[in-house]
mmCIF file of C-alpha atoms and ligand atoms in Angstrom:
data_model
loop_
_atom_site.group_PDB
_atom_site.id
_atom_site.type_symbol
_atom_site.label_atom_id
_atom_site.label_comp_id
_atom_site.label_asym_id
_atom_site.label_seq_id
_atom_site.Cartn_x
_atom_site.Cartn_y
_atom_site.Cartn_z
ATOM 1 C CA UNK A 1 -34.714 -36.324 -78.898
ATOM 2 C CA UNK A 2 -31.254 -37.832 -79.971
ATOM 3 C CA UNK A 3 -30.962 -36.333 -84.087
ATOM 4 C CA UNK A 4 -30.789 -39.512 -86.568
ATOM 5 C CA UNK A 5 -26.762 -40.153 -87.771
ATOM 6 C CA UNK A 6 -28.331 -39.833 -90.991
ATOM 7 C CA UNK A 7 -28.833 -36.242 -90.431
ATOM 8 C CA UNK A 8 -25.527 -35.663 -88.686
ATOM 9 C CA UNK A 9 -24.051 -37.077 -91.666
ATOM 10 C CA UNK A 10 -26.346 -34.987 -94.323
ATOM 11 C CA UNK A 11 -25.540 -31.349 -92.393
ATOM 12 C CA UNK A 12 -21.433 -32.159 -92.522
ATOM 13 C CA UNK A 13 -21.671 -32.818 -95.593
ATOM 14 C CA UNK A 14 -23.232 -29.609 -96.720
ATOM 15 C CA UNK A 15 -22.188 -27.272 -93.614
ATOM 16 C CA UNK A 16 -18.571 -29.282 -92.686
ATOM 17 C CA UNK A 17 -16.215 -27.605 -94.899
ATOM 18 C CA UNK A 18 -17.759 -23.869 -94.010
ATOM 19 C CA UNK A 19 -16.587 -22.228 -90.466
ATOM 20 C CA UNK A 20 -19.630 -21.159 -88.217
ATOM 21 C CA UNK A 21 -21.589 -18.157 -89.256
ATOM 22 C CA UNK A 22 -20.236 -15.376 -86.558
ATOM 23 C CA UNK A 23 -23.546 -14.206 -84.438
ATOM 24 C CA UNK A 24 -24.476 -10.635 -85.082
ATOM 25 C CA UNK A 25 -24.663 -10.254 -81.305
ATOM 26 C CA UNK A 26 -21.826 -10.787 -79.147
ATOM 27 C CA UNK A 27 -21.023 -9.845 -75.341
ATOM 28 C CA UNK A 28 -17.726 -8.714 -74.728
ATOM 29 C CA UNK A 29 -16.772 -8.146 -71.401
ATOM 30 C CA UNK A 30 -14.806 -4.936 -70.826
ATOM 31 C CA UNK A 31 -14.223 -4.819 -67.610
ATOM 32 C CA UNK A 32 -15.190 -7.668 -65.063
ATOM 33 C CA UNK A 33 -13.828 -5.909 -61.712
ATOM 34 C CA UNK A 34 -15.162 -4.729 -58.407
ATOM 35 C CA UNK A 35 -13.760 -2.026 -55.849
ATOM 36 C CA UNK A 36 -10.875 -3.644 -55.407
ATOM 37 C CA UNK A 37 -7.457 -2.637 -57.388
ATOM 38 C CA UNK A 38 -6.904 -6.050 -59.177
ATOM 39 C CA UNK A 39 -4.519 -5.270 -62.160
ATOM 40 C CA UNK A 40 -6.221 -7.647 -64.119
ATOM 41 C CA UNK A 41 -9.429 -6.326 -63.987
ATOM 42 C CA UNK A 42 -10.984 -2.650 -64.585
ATOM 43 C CA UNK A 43 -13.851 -1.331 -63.350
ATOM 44 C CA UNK A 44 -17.468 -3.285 -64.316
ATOM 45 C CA UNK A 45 -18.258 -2.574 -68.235
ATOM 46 C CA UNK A 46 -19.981 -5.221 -70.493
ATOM 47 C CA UNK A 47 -21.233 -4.082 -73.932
ATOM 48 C CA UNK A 48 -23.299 -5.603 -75.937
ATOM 49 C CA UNK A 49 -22.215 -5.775 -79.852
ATOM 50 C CA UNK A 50 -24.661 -5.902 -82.708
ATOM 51 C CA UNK A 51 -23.180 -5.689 -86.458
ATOM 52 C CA UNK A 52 -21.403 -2.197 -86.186
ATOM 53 C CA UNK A 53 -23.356 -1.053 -83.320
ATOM 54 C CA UNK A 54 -22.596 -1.002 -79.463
ATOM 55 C CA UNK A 55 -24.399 -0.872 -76.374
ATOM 56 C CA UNK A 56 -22.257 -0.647 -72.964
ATOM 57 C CA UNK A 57 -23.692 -1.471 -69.540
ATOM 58 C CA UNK A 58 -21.549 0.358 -66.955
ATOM 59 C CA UNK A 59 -18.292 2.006 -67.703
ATOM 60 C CA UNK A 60 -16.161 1.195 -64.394
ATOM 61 C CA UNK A 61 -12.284 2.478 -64.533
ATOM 62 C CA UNK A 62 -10.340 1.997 -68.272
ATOM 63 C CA UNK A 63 -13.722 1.756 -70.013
ATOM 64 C CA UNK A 64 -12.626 3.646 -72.923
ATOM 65 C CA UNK A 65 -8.844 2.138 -73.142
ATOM 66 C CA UNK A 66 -10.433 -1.420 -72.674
ATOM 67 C CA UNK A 67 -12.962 -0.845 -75.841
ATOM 68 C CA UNK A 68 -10.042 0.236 -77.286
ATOM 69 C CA UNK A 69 -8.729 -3.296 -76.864
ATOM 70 C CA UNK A 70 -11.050 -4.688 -77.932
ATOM 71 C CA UNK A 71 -11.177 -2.711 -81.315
ATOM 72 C CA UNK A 72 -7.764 -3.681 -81.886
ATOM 73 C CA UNK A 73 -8.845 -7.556 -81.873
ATOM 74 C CA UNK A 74 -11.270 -7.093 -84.290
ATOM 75 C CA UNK A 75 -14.385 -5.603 -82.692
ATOM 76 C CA UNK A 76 -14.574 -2.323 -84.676
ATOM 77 C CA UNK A 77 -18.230 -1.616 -82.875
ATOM 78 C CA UNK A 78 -16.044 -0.314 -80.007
ATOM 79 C CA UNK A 79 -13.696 2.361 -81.816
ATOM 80 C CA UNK A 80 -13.634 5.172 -79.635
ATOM 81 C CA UNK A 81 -16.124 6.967 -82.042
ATOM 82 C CA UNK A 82 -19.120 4.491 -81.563
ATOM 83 C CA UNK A 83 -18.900 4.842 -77.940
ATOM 84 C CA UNK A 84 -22.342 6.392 -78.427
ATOM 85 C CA UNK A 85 -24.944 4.745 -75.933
ATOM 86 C CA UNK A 86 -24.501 3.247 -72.705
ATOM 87 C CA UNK A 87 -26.803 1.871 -70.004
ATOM 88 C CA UNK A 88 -26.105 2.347 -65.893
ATOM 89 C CA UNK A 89 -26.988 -0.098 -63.992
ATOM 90 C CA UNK A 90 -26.707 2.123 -60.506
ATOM 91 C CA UNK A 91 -24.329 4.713 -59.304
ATOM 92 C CA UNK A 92 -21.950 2.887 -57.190
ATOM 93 C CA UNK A 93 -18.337 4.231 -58.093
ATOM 94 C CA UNK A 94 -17.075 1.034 -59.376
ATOM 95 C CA UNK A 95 -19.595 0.791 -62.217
ATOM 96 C CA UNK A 96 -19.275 4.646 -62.595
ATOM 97 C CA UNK A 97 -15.978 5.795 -62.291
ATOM 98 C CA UNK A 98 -15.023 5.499 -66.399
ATOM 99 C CA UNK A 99 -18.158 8.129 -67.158
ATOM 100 C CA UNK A 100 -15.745 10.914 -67.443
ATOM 101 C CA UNK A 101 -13.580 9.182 -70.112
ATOM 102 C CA UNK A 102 -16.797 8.049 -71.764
ATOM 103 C CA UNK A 103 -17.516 11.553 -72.068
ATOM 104 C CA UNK A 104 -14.491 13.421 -73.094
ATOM 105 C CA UNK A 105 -12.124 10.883 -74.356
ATOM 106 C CA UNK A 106 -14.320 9.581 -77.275
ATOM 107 C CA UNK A 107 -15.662 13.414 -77.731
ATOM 108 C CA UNK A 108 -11.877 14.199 -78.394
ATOM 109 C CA UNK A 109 -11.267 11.537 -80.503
ATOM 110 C CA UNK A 110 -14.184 12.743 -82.842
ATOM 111 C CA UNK A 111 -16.992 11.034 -81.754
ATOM 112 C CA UNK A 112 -19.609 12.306 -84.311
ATOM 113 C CA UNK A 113 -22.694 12.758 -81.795
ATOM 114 C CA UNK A 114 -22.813 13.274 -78.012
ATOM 115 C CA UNK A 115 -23.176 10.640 -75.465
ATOM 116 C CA UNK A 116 -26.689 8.780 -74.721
ATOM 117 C CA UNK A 117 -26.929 8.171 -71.188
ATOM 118 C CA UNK A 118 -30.020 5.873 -69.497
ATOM 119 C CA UNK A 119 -29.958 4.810 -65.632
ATOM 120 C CA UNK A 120 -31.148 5.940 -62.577
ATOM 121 C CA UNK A 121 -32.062 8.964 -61.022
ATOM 122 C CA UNK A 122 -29.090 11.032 -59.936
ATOM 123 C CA UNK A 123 -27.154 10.035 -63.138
ATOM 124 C CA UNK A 124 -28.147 13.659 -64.887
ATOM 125 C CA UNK A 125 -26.792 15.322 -61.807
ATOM 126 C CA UNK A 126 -23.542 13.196 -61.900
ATOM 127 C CA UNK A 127 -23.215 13.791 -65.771
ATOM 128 C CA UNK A 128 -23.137 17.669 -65.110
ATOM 129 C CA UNK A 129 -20.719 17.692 -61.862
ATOM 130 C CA UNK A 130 -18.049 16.197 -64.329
ATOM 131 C CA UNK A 131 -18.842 17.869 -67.330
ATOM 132 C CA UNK A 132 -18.432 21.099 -64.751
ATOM 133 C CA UNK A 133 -15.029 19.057 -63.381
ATOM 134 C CA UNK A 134 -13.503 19.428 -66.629
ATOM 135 C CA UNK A 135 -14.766 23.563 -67.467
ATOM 136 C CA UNK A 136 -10.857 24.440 -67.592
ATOM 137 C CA UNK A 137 -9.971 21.801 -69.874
ATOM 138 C CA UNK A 138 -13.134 21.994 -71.963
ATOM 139 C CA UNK A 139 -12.367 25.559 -72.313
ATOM 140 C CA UNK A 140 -8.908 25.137 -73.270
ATOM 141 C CA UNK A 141 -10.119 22.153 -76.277
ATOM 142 C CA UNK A 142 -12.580 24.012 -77.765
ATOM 143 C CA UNK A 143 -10.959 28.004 -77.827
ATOM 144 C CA UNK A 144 -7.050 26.613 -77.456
ATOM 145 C CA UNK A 145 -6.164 25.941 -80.777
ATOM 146 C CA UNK A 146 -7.683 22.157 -81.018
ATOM 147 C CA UNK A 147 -9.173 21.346 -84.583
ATOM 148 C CA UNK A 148 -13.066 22.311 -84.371
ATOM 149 C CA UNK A 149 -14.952 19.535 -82.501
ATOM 150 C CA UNK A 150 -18.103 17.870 -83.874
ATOM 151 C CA UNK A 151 -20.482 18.972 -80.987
ATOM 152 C CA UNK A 152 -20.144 20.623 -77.462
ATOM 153 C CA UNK A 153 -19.886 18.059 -74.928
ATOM 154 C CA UNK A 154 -21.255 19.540 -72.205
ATOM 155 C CA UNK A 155 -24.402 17.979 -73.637
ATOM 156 C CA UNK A 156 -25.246 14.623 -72.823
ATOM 157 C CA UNK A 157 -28.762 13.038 -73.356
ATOM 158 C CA UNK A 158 -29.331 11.719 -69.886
ATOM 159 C CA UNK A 159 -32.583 9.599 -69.525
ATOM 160 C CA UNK A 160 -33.439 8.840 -66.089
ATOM 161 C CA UNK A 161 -35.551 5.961 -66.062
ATOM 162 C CA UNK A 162 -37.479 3.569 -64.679
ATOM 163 C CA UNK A 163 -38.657 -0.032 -65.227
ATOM 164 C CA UNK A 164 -39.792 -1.450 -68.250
ATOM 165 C CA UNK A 165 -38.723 -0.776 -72.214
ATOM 166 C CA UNK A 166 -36.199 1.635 -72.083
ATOM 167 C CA UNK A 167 -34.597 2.043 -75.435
ATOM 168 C CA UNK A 168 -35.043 0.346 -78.763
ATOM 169 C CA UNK A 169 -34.140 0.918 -82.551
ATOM 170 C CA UNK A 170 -33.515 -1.611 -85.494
ATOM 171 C CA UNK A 171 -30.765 -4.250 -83.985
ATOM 172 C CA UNK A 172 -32.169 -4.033 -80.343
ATOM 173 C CA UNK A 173 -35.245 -3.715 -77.027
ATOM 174 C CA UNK A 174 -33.619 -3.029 -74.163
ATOM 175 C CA UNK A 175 -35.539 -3.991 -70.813
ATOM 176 C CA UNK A 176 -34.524 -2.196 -67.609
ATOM 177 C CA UNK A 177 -35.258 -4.386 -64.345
ATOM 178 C CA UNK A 178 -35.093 -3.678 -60.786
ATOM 179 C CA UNK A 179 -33.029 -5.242 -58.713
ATOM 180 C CA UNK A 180 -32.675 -5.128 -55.164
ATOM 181 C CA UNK A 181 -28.768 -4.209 -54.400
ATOM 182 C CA UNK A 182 -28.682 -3.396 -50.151
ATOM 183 C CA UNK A 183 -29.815 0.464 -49.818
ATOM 184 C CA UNK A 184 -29.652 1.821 -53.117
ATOM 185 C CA UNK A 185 -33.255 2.792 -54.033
ATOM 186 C CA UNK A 186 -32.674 2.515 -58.117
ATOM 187 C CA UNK A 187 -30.493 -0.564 -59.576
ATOM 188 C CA UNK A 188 -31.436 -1.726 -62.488
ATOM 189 C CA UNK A 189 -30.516 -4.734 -64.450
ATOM 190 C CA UNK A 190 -30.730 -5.036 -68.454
ATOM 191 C CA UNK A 191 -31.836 -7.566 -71.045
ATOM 192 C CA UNK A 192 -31.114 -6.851 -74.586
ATOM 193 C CA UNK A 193 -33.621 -8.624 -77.424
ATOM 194 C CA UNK A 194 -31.101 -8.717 -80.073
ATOM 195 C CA UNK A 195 -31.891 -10.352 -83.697
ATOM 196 C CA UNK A 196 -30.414 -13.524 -82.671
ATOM 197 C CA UNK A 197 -30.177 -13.339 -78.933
ATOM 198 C CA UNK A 198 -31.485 -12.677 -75.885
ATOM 199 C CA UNK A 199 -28.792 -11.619 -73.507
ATOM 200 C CA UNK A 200 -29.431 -10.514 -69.537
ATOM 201 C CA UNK A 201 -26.991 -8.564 -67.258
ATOM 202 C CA UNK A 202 -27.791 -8.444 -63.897
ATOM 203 C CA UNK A 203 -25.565 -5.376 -62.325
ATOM 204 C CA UNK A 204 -24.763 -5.924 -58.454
ATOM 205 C CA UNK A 205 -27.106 -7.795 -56.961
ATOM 206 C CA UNK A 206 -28.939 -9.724 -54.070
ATOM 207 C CA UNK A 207 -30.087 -12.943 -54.513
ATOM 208 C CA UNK A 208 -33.794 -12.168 -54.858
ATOM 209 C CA UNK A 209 -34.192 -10.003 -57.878
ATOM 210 C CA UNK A 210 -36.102 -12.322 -59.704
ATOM 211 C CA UNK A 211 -33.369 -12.639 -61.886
ATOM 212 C CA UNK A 212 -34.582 -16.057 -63.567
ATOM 213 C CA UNK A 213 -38.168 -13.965 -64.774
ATOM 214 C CA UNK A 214 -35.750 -11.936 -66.637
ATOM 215 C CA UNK A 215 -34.130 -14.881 -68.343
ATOM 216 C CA UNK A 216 -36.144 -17.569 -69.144
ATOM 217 C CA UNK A 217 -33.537 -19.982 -70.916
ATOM 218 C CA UNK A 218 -32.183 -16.777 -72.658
ATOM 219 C CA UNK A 219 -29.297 -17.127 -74.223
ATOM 220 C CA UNK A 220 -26.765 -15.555 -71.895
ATOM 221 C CA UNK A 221 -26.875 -14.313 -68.571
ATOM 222 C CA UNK A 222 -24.148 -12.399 -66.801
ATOM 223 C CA UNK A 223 -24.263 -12.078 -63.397
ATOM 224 C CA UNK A 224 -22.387 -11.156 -60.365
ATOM 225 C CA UNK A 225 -20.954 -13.433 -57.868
ATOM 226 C CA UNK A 226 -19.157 -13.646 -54.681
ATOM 227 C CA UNK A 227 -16.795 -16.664 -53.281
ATOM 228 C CA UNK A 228 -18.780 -18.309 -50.418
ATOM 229 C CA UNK A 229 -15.609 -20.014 -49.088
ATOM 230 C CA UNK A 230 -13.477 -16.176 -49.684
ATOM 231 C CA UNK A 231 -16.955 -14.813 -47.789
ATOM 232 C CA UNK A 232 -16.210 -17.408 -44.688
ATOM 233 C CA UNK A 233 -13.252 -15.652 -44.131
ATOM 234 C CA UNK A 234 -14.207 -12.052 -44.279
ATOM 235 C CA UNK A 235 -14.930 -9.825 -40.651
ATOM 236 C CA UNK A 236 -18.656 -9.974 -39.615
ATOM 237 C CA UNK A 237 -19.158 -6.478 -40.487
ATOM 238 C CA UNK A 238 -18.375 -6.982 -44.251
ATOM 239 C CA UNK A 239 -20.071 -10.310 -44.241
ATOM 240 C CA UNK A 240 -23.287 -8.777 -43.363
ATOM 241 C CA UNK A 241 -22.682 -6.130 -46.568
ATOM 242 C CA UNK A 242 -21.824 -8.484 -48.762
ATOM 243 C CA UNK A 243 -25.253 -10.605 -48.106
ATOM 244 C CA UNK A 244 -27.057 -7.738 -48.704
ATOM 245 C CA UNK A 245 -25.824 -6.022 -51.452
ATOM 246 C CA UNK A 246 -24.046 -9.115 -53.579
ATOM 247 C CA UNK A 247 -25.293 -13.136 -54.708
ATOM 248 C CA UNK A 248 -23.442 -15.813 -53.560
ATOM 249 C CA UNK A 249 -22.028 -18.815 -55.578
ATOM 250 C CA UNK A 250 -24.497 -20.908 -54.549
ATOM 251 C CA UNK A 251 -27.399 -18.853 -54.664
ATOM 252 C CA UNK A 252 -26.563 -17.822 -58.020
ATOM 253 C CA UNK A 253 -26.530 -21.565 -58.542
ATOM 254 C CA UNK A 254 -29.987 -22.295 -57.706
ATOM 255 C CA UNK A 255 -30.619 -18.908 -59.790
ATOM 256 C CA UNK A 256 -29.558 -20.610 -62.603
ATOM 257 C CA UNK A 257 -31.048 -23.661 -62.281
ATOM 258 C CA UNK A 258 -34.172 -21.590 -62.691
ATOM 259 C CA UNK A 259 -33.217 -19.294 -65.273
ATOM 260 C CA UNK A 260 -31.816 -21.743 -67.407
ATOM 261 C CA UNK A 261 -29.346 -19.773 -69.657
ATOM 262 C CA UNK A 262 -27.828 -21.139 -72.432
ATOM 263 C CA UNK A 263 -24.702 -20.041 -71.095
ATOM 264 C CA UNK A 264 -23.840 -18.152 -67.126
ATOM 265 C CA UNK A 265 -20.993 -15.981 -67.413
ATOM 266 C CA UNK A 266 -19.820 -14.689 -64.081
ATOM 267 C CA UNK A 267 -18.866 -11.359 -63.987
ATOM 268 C CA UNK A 268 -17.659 -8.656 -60.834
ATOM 269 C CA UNK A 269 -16.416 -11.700 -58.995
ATOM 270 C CA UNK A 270 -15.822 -11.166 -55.627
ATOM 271 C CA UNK A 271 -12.873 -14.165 -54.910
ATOM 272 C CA UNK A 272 -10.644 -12.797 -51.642
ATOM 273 C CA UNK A 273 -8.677 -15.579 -50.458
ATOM 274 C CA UNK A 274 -10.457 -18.218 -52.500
ATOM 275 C CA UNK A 275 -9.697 -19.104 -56.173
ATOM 276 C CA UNK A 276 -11.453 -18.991 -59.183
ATOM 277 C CA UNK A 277 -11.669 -23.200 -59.795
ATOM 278 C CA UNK A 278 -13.427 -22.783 -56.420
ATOM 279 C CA UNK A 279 -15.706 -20.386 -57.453
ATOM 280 C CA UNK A 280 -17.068 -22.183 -60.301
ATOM 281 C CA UNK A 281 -17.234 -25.682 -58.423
ATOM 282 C CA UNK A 282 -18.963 -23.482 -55.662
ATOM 283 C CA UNK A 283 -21.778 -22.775 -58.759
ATOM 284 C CA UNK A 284 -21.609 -26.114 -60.206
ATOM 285 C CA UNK A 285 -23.050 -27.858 -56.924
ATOM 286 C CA UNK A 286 -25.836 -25.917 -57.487
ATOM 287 C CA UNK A 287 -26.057 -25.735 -61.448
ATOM 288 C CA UNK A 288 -25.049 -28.582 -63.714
ATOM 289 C CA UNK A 289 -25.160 -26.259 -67.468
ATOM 290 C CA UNK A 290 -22.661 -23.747 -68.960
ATOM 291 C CA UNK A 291 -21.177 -21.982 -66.838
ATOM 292 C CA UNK A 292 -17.589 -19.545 -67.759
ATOM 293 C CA UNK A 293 -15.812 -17.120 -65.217
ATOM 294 C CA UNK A 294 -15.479 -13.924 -67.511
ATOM 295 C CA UNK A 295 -11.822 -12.071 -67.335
ATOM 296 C CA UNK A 296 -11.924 -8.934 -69.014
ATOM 297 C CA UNK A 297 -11.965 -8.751 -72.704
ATOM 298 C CA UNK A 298 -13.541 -12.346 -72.935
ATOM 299 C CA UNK A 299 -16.294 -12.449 -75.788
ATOM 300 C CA UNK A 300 -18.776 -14.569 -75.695
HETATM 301 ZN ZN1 ZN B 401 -20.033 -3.217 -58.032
HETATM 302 ZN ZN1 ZN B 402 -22.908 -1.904 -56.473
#
């Protein structure tokens, strides 16, 4: 239904002169990369902001220097000290390579609490191997002359989980999802019920997770995506990975056009020798609503 210009003309007039209300939820995206070494892109970390609080999803390479970015423009949710609680989606190195400067850096920088951890099984495991990495230089902070840290941090809360409700307090309910990613047996992605938003993040993916269930005309969905006309020109051997493990442009497309976000952000874009106006035309032939390709430290 098309709104009356009477009513246009009635909301200026009380709401034209005032900026927006900023949403108490907002997605920044820390770290939009894959394997690959692009400069411009660290390693896969999104976190969800409410108020003061944060809520990461992966922590790739630079997690805790990218947050830090991100605090300088504004965001003080992701000072190093708030870096409190994040969510895994699965252990592939790209999404996990940051957890060691997730763990010590913010510790160092006087974190106040130790680090929440939820994901899949084998994340507890993972936690402890670098925890044990770093038993010289722990030893070293904590007898070596270092002003008295808060807690030990060779403790992290590690939940290993499994589908359904995962965590919740007053600002969020976050939903862990399976998703089917080639041969890992746990990958998991996340939708966060915020006060004013509903925001999904779909971690690597194939293209039959289901995704759209998850969504539902939420509010924003960030999902992975690969080039199909970088894919064309990849060896058959990696073509046959990446259909497994990873959602094409078009697919996502007609994911979309199910799930009907308010807005798709693209995210962990795999581009090769295509660019990224192709990419998005590539999703637009399938999907005619919002659609952004994320670089890193894009909020939306
Ligand atoms: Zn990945
Ligand atoms: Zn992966």
């Amino acid at each position: 239904m098309r709104t009356p210009a009477i009513v246009v003309a009635v909301a200026l007039l009380i709401f034209g002169a005032r900026p927006l209300a900023q949403p108490r939820s907002r997605v920044v995206m820390l770290g939009t990369g894959t394997p690959n070494a692009d400069p411009d892109r660290y390693g896969p970390s999104v976190a969800v902001v409410v108020d003061e609080a944060s809520y990461l999803v992966d922590f790739g390479v630079g997690v805790v220097r990218r947050a830090a970015a991100a605090e300088r423009s504004g965001i003080t949710a992701l000072a190093a000290p708030h870096l409190t609680l994040a969510f895994a989606t699965h252990l592939h190195s790209d999404h996990t390579l940051g957890l060691a400067d997730l763990i010590l850096t913010p510790w160092i920088l006087e974190r106040p609490t130790p680090l929440t951890l939820y994901g899949p099984r084998g994340l507890r495991a993972m936690a402890t191997h670098l925890v044990d990495a770093y038993a010289d230089d722990l030893r070293i902070r904590m007898r070596g002359g270092e002003p008295t840290h808060q807690h030990d941090p060779r403790r992290v809360n590690v939940h290993e989980i499994t589908p359904g409700v995962v965590y919740r307090d007053e600002r969020v309910t976050v939903t862990a999802f399976a998703v089917k990613h080639g041969a890992w047996e746990q990958a998991f992605g996340y939708r966060f019920q915020t006060p004013d938003r509903t925001i999904v993040i779909s971690g690597d993916t194939g293209p039959d997770s289901h995704i759209e269930d998850q969504c539902q005309r939420c509010d924003v969905l960030v999902h992975e995506v690969y080039s199909e006309a970088g894919f064309s020109k990849r060896p058959p051997a990696w073509q046959a990975y990446h259909s497994r493990y990873h959602t094409s442009t078009r697919q996502l497309g007609s994911i979309a056009a199910r799930a009907k976000p308010g807005l798709l952000v693209l995210y962990h874009q795999l581009i090769w020798s295509s660019t990224e106006d192709e990419l998005l035309k590539e999703v637009r032939s399938a999907y005619d609503g919002q659609v952004v390709s994320a670089h890193d430290l894009d909020v939306y």
